[in-house]
mmCIF file of C-alpha atoms (C1' of nucleotides) in Angstrom:
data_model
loop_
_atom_site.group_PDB
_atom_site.id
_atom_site.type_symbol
_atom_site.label_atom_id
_atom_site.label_comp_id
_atom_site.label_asym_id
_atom_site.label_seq_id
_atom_site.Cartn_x
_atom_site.Cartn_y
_atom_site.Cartn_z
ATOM 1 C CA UNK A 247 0.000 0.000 0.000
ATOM 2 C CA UNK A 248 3.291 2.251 0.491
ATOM 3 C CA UNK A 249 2.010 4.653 -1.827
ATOM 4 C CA UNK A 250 -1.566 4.186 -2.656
ATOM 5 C CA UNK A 251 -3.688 6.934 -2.576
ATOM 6 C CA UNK A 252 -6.946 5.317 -1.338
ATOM 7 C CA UNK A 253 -9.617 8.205 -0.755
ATOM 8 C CA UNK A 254 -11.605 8.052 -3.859
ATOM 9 C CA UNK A 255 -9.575 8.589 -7.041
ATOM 10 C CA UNK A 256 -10.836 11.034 -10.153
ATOM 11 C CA UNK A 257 -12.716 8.600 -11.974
ATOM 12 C CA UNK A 258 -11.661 9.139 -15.566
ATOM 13 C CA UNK A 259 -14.421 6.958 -17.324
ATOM 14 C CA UNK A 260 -17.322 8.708 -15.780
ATOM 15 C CA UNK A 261 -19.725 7.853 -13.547
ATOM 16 C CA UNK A 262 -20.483 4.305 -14.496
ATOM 17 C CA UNK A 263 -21.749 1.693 -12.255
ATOM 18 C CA UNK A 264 -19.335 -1.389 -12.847
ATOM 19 C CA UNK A 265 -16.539 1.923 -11.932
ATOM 20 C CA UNK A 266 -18.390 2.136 -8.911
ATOM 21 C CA UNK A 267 -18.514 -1.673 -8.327
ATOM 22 C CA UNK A 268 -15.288 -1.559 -8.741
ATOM 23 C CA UNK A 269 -14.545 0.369 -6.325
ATOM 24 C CA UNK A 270 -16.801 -0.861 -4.040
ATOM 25 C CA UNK A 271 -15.594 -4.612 -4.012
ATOM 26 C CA UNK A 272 -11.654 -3.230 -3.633
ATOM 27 C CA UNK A 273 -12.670 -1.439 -0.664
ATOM 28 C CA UNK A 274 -14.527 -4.585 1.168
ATOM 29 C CA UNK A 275 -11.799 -6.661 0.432
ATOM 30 C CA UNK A 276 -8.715 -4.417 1.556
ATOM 31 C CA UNK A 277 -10.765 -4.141 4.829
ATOM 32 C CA UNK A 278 -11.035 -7.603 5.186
ATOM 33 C CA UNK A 279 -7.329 -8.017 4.499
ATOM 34 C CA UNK A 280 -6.155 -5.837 7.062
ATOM 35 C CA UNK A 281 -8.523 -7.426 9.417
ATOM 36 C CA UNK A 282 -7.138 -10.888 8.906
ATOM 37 C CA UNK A 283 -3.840 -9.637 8.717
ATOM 38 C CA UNK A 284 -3.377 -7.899 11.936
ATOM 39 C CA UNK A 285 -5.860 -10.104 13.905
ATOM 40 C CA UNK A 286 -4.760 -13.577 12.328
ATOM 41 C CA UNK A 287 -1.570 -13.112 10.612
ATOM 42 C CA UNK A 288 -3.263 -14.144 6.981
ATOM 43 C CA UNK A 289 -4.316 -12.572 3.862
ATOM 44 C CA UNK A 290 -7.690 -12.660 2.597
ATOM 45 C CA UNK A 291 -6.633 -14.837 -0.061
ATOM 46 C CA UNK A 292 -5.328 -17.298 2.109
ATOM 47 C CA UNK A 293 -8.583 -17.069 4.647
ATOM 48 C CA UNK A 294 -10.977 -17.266 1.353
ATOM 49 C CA UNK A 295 -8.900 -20.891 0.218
ATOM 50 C CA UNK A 296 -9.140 -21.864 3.443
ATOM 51 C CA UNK A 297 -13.173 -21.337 4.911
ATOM 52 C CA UNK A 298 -14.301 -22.734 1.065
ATOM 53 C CA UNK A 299 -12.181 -25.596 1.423
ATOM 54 C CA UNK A 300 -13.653 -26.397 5.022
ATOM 55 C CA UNK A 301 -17.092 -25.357 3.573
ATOM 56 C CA UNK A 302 -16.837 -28.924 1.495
ATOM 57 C CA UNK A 303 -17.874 -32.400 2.578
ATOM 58 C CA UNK A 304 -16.476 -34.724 1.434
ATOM 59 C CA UNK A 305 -12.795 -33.482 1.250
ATOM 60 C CA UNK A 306 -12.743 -32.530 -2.056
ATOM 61 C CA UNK A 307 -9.729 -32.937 -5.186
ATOM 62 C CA UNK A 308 -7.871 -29.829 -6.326
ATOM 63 C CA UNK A 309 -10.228 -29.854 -9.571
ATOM 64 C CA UNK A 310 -13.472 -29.391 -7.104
ATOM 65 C CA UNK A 311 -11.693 -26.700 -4.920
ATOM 66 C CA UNK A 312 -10.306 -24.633 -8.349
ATOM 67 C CA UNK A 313 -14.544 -24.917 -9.140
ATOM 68 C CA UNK A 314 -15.666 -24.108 -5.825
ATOM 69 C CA UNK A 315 -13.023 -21.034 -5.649
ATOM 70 C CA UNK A 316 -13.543 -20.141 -9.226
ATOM 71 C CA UNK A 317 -10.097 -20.072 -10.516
ATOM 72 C CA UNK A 318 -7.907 -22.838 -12.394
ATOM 73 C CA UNK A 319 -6.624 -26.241 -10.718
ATOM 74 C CA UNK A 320 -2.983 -25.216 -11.740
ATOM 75 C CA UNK A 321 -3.709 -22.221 -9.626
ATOM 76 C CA UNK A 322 -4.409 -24.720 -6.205
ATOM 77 C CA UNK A 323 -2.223 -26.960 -7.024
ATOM 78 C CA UNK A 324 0.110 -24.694 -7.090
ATOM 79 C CA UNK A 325 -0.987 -23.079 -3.430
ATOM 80 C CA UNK A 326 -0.976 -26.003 -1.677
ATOM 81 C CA UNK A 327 2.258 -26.546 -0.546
ATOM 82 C CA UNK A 328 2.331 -23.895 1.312
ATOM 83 C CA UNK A 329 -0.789 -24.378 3.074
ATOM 84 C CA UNK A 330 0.417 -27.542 3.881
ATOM 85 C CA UNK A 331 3.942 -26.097 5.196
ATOM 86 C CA UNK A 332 2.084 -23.740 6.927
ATOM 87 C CA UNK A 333 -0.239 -26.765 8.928
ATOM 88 C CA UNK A 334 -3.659 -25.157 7.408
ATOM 89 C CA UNK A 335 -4.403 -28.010 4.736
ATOM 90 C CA UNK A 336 -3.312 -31.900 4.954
ATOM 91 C CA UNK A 337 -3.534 -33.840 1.665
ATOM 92 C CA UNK A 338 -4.366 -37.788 1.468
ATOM 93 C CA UNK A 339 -4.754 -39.936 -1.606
ATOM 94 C CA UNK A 340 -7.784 -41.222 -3.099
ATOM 95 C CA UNK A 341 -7.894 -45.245 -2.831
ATOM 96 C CA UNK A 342 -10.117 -45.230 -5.637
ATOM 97 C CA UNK A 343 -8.505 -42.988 -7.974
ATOM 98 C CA UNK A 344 -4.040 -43.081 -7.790
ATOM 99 C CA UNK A 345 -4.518 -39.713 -9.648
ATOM 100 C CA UNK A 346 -6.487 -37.578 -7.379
ATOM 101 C CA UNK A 347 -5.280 -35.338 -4.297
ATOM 102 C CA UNK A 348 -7.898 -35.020 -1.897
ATOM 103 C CA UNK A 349 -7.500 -31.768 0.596
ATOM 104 C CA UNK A 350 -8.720 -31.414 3.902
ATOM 105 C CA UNK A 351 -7.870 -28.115 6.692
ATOM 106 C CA UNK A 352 -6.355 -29.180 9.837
ATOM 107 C CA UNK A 353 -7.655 -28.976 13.177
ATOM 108 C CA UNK A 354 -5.158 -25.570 13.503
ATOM 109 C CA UNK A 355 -7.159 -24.128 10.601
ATOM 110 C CA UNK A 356 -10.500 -25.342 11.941
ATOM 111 C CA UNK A 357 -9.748 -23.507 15.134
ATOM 112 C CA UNK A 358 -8.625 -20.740 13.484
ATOM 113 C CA UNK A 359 -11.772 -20.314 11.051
ATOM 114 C CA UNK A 360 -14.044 -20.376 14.206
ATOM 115 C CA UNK A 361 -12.011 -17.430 15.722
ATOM 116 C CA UNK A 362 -11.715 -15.734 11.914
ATOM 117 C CA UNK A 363 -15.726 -15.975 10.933
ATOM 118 C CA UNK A 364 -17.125 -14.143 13.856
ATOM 119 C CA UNK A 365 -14.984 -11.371 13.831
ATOM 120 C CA UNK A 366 -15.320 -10.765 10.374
ATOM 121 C CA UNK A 367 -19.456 -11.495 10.540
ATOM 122 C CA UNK A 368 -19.125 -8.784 13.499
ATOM 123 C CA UNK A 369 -17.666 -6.320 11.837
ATOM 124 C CA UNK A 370 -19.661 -6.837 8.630
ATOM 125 C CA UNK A 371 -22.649 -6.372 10.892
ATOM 126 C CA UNK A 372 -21.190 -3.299 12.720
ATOM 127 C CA UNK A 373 -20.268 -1.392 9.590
ATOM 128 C CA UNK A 374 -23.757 -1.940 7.678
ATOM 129 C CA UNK A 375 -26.258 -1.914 10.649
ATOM 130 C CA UNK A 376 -26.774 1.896 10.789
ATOM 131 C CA UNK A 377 -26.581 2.701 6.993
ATOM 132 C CA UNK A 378 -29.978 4.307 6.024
ATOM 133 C CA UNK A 379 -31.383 5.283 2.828
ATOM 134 C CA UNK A 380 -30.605 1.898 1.558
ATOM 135 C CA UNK A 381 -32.270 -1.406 2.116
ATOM 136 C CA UNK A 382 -29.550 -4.175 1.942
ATOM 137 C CA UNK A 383 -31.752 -6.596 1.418
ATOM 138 C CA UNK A 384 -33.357 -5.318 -1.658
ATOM 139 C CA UNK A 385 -29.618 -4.251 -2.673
ATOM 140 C CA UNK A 386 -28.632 -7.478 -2.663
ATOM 141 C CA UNK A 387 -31.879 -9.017 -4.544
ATOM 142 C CA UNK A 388 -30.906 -6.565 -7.113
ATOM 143 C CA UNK A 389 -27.474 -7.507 -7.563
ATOM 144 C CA UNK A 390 -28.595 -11.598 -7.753
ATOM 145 C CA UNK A 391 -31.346 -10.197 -10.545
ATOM 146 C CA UNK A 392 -28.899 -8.802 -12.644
ATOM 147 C CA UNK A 393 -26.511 -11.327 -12.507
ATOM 148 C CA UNK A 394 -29.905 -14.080 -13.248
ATOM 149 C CA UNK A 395 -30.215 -11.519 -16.338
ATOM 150 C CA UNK A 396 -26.247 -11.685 -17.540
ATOM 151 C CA UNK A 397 -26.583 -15.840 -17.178
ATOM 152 C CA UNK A 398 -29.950 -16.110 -19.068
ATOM 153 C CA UNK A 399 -28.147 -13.644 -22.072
ATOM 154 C CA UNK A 400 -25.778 -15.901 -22.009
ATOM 155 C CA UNK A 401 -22.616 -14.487 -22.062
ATOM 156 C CA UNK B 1055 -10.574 -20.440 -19.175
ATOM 157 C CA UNK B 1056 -9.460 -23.937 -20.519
ATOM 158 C CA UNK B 1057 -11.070 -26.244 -16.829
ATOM 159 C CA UNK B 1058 -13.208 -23.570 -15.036
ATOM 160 C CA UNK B 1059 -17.051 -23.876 -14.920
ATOM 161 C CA UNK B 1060 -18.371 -20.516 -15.162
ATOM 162 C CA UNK B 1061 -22.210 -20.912 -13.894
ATOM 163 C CA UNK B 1062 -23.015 -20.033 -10.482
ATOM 164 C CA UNK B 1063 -21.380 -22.039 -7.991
ATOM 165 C CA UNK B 1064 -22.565 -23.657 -5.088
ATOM 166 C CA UNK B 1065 -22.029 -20.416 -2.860
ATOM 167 C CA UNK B 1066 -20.116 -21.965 0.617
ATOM 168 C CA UNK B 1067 -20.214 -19.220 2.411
ATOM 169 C CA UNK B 1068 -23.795 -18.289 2.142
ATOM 170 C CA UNK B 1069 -26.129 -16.155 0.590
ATOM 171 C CA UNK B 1070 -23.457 -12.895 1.555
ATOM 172 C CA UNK B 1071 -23.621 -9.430 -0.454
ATOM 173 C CA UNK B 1072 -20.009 -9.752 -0.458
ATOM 174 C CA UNK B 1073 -20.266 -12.865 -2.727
ATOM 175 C CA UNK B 1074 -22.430 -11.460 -4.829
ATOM 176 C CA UNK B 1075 -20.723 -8.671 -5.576
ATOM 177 C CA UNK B 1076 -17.555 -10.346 -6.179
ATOM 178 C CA UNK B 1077 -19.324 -12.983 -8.788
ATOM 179 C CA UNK B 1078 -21.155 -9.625 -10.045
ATOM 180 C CA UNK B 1079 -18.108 -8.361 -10.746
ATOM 181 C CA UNK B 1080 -15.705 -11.442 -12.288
ATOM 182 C CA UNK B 1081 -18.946 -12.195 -14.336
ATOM 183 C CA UNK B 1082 -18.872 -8.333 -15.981
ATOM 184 C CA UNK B 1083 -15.254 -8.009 -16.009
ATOM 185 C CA UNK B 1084 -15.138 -11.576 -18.006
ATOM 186 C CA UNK B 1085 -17.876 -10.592 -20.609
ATOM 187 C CA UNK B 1086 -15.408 -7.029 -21.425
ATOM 188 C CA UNK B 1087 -12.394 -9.137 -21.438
ATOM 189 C CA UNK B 1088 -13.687 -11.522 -23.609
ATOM 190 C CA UNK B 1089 -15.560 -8.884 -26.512
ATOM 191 C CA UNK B 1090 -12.143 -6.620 -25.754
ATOM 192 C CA UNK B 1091 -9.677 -9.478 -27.074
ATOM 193 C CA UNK B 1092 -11.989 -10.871 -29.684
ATOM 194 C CA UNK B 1093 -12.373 -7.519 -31.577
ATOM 195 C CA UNK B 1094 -9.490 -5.633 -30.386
ATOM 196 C CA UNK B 1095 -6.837 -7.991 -29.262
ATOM 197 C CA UNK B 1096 -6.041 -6.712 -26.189
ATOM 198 C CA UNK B 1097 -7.098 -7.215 -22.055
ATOM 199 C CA UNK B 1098 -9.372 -5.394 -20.194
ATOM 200 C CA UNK B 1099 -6.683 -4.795 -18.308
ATOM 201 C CA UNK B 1100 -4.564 -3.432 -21.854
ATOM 202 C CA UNK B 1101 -7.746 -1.303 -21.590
ATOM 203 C CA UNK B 1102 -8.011 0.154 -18.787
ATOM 204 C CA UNK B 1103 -4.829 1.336 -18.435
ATOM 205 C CA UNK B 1104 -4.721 2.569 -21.900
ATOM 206 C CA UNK B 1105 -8.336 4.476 -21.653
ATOM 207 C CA UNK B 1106 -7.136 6.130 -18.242
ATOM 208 C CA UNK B 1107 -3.908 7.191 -19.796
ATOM 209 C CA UNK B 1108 -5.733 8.426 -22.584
ATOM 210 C CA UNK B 1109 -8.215 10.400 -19.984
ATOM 211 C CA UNK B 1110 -5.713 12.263 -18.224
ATOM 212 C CA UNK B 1111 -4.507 15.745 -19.133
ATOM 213 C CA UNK B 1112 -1.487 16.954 -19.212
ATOM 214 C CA UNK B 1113 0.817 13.576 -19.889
ATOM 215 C CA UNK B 1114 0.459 12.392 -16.221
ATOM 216 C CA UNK B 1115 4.130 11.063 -14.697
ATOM 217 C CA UNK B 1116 4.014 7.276 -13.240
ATOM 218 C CA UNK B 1117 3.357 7.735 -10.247
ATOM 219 C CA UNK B 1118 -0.085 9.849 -10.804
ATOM 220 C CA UNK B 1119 -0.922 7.177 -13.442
ATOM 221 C CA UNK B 1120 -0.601 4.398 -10.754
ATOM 222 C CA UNK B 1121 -2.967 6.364 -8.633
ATOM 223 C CA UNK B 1122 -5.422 6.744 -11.034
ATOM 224 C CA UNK B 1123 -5.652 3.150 -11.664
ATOM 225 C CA UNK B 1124 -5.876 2.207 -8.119
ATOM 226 C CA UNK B 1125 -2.429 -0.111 -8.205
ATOM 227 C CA UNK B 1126 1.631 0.886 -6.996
ATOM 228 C CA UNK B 1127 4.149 2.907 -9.198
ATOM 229 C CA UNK B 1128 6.166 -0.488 -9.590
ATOM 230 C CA UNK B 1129 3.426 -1.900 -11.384
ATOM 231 C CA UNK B 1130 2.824 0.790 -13.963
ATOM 232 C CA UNK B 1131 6.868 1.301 -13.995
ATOM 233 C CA UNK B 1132 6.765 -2.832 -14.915
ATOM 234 C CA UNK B 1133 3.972 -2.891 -17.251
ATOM 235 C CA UNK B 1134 5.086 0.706 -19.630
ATOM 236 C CA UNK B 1135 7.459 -0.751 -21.776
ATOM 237 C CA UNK B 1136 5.561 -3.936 -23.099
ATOM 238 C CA UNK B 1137 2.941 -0.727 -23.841
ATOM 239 C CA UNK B 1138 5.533 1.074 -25.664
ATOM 240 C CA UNK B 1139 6.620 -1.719 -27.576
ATOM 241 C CA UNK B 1140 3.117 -2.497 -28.347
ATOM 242 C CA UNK B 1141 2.857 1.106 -29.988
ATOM 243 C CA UNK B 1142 0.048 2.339 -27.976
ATOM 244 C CA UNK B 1143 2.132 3.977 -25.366
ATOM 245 C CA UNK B 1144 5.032 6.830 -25.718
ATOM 246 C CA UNK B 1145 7.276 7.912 -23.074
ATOM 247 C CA UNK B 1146 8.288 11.576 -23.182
ATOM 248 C CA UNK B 1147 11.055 13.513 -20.344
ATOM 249 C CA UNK B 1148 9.885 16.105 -18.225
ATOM 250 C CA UNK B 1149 12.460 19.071 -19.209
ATOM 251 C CA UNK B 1150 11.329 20.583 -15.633
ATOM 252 C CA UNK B 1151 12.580 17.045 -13.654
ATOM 253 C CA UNK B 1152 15.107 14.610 -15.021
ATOM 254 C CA UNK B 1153 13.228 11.939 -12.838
ATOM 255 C CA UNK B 1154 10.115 11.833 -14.151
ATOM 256 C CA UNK B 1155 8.106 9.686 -17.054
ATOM 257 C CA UNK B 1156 5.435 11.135 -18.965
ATOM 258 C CA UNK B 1157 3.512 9.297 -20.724
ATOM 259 C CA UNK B 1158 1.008 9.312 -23.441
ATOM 260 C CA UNK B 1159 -0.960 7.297 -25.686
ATOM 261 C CA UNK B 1160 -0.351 6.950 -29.627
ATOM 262 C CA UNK B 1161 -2.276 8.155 -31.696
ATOM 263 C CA UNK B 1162 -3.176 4.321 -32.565
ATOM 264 C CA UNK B 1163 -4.239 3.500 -29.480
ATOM 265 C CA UNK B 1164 -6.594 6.742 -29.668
ATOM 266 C CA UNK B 1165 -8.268 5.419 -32.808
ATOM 267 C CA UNK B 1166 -8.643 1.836 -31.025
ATOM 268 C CA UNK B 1167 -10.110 3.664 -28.175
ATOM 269 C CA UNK B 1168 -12.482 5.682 -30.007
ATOM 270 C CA UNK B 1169 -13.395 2.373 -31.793
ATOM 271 C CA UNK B 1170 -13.878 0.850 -28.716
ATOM 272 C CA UNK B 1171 -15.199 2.866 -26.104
ATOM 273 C CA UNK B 1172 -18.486 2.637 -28.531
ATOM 274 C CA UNK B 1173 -18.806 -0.996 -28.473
ATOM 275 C CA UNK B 1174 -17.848 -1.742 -25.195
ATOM 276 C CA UNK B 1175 -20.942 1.475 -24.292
ATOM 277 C CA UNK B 1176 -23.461 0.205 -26.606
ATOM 278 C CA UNK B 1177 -22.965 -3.771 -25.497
ATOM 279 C CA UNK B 1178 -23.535 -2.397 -21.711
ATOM 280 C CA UNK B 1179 -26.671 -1.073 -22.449
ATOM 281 C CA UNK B 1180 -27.740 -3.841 -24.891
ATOM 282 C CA UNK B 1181 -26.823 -6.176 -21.742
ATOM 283 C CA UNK B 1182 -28.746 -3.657 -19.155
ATOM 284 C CA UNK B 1183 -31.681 -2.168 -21.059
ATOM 285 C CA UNK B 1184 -34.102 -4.417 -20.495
ATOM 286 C CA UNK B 1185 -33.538 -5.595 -16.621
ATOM 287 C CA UNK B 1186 -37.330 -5.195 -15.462
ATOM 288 C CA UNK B 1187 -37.482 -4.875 -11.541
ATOM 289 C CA UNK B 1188 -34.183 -2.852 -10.851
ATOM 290 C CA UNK B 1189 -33.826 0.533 -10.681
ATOM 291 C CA UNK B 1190 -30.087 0.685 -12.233
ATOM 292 C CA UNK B 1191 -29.860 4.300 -11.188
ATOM 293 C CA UNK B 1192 -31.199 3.389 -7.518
ATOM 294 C CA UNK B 1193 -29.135 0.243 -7.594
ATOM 295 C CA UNK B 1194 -25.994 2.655 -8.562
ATOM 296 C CA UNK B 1195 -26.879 5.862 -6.049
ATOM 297 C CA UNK B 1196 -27.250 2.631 -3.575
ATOM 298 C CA UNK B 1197 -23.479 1.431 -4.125
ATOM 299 C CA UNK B 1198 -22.707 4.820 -3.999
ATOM 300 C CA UNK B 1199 -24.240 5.499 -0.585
ATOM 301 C CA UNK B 1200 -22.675 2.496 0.869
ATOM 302 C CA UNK B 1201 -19.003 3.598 -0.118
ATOM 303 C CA UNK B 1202 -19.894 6.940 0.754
ATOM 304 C CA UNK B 1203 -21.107 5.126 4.486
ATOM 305 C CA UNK B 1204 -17.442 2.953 3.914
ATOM 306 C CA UNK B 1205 -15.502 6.554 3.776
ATOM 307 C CA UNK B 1206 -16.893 7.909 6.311
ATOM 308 C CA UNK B 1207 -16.396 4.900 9.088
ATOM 309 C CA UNK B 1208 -12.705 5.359 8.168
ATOM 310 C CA UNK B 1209 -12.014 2.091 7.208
ATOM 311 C "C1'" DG C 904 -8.541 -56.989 -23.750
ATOM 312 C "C1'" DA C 905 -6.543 -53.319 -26.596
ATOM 313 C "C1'" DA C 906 -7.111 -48.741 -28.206
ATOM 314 C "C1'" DA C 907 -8.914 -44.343 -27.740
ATOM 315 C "C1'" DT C 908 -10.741 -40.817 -24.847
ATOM 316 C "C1'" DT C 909 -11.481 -38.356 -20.676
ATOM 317 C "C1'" DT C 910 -9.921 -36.927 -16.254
ATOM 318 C "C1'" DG C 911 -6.638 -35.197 -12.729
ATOM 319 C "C1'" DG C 912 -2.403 -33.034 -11.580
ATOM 320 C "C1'" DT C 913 1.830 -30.704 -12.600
ATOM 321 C "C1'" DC C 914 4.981 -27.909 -15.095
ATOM 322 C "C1'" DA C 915 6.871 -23.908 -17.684
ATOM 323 C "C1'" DA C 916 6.175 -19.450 -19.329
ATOM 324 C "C1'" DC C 917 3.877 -15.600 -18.890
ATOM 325 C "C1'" DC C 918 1.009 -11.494 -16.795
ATOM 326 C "C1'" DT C 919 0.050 -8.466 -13.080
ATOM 327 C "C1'" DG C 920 -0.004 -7.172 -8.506
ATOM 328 C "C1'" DT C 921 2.551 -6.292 -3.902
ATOM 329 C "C1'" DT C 922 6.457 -4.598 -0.629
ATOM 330 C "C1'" DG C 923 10.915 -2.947 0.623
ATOM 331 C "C1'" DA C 924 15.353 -1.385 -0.736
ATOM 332 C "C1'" DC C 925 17.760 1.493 -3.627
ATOM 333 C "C1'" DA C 926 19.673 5.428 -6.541
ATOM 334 C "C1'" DT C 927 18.845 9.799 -8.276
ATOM 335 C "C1'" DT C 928 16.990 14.180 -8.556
ATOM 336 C "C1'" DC C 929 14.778 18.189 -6.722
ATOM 337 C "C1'" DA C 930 13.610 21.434 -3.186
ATOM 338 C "C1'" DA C 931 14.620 23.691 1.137
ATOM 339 C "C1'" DG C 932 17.036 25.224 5.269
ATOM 340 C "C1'" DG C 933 20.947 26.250 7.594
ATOM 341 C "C1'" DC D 15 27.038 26.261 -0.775
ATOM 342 C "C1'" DC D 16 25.983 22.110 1.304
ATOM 343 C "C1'" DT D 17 23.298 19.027 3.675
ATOM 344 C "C1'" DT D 18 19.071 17.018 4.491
ATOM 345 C "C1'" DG D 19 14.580 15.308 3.178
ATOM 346 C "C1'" DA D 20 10.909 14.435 -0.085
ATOM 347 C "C1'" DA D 21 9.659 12.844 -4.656
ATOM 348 C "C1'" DT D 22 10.327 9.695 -8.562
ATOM 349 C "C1'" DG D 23 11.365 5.553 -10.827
ATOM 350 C "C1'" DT D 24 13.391 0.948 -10.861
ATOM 351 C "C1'" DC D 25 14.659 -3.449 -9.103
ATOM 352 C "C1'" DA D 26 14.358 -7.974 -6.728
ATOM 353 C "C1'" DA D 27 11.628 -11.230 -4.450
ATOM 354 C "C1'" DC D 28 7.452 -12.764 -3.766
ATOM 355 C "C1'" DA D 29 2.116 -14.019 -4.319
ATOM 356 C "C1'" DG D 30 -1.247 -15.413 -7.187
ATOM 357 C "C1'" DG D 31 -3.591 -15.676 -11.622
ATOM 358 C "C1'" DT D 32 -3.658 -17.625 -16.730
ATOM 359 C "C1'" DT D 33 -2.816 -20.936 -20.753
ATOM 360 C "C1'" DG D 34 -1.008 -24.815 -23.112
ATOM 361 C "C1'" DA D 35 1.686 -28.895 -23.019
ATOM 362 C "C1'" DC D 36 2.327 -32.920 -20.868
ATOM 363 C "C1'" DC D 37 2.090 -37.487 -18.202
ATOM 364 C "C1'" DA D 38 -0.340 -40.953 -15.883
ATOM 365 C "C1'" DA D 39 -4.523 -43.081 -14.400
ATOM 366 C "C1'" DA D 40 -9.296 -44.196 -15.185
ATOM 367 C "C1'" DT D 41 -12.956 -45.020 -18.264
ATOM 368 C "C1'" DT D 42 -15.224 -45.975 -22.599
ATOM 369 C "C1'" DT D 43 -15.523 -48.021 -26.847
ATOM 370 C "C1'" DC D 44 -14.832 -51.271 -30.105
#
DNA sequence: GAAATTTGGTCAACCTGTTGACATTCAAGG
DNA sequence: CCTTGAATGTCAACAGGTTGACCAAATTTC
């Protein structure tokens, strides 16, 4: 961040939503970073591979994690070392299948996501609670309609 | 793209805004990328950096380019002379500072722009047009009020 | 059952971002 | 002047993403 200017910048495309969007998403997720980082010594990265991977019964293969995290397996397989090295994610094998690598989190990172999720639910909670003029809930109905309208066009 | 399965996802986290808005936002950012490199050849990214270049008046230095675009003066400094060689970027000195980079687009990359800025405008509001049930002006002033609600909290 | 195809993982090469250290230049202050 | 400090750009080392090529294992097809 050394030399970020963060406050919001002169937007030089105009004032168009996916700008604002943008914008919007960056902000969340530094704020979750720094969060994670000073209270749990991890990025938000890290904490994202981590909860999505626990979120999965059973322990899934690196193909079914890439899915479920949206990027490509060459991307997790190439993470996982150093979860492993850092005694967050334990691999086994697959009796059924020599080929597969089947990930699971560690106790460590189990105790460590039930510490992480609060805080971060709290402060999600704290920071929107008192916002007025806008009703989150229909907010967020409108975001899931327009992405229902992007999948049925198809793109 | 070559493995990844772009329809929704089962969601393990939850129904969160924050999830939404991220999948909002790959899902948008992936439909530009995609019509930006099959009719122009180039990134969103290429884009971006070339249409906020191209916004900016007088020939902005590095390190107010990197602000504009939200990211550090290394990675402008990194990503200029793959531009220039490119031929949609030139590099000029400042006769005031012997440190500094100015830099401007070609006038090639002002023709792609003005060749692209259209189609990139008129498939947005192809896409958008017809979304019954939102408000995309409410659903904007909305995002807006919530980073507004962001800035203020300090975060 | 052998051959062809699909599936799962890894690798190399690349792109783009970060931070921290560094050199250089410019601007001030003594 | 000359020294100090701020501004500017670059570099190295790293994190994390992509694609395409590739191997090996599993599955399908004939």
């Amino acid at each position: 961040m050394e030399d970020l200017e963060r406050m919001p910048r002169p937007s030089p495309l105009g004032d168009r939503i996916t700008v604002t969007l943008h914008y919007l998403v960056d902000r969340m997720d530094r704020y979750a970073d720094q969060l994670l980082q000073e209270r749990f010594g991890m990025s938000y990265s890290q904490f994202m591979f981590i909860a999505v991977l626990a979120d999965l019964a059973p322990p899934p293969d690196i193909t079914t994690l890439a899915t479920c995290l949206g990027v490509s397996k060459a991307a997790v397989s190439k993470r996982v070392p150093s979860f492993v090295e850092a005694g967050w994610v334990a691999t086994r094998a697959d009796p059924a299948n020599a080929r597969r690598v089947l990930l699971e989190i560690t106790p460590a990172a189990g105790r460590l996501l039930d510490e992480a999720l609060p805080v971060l639910e709290r402060s999600f909670t704290e920071t929107f609670d008192d916002l007025d003029g806008v009703d989150l809930t229909r907010l967020h109905d409108d975001l899931k309609t327009v992405i229902r309208h992007l999948d049925s066009k198809e793109h």
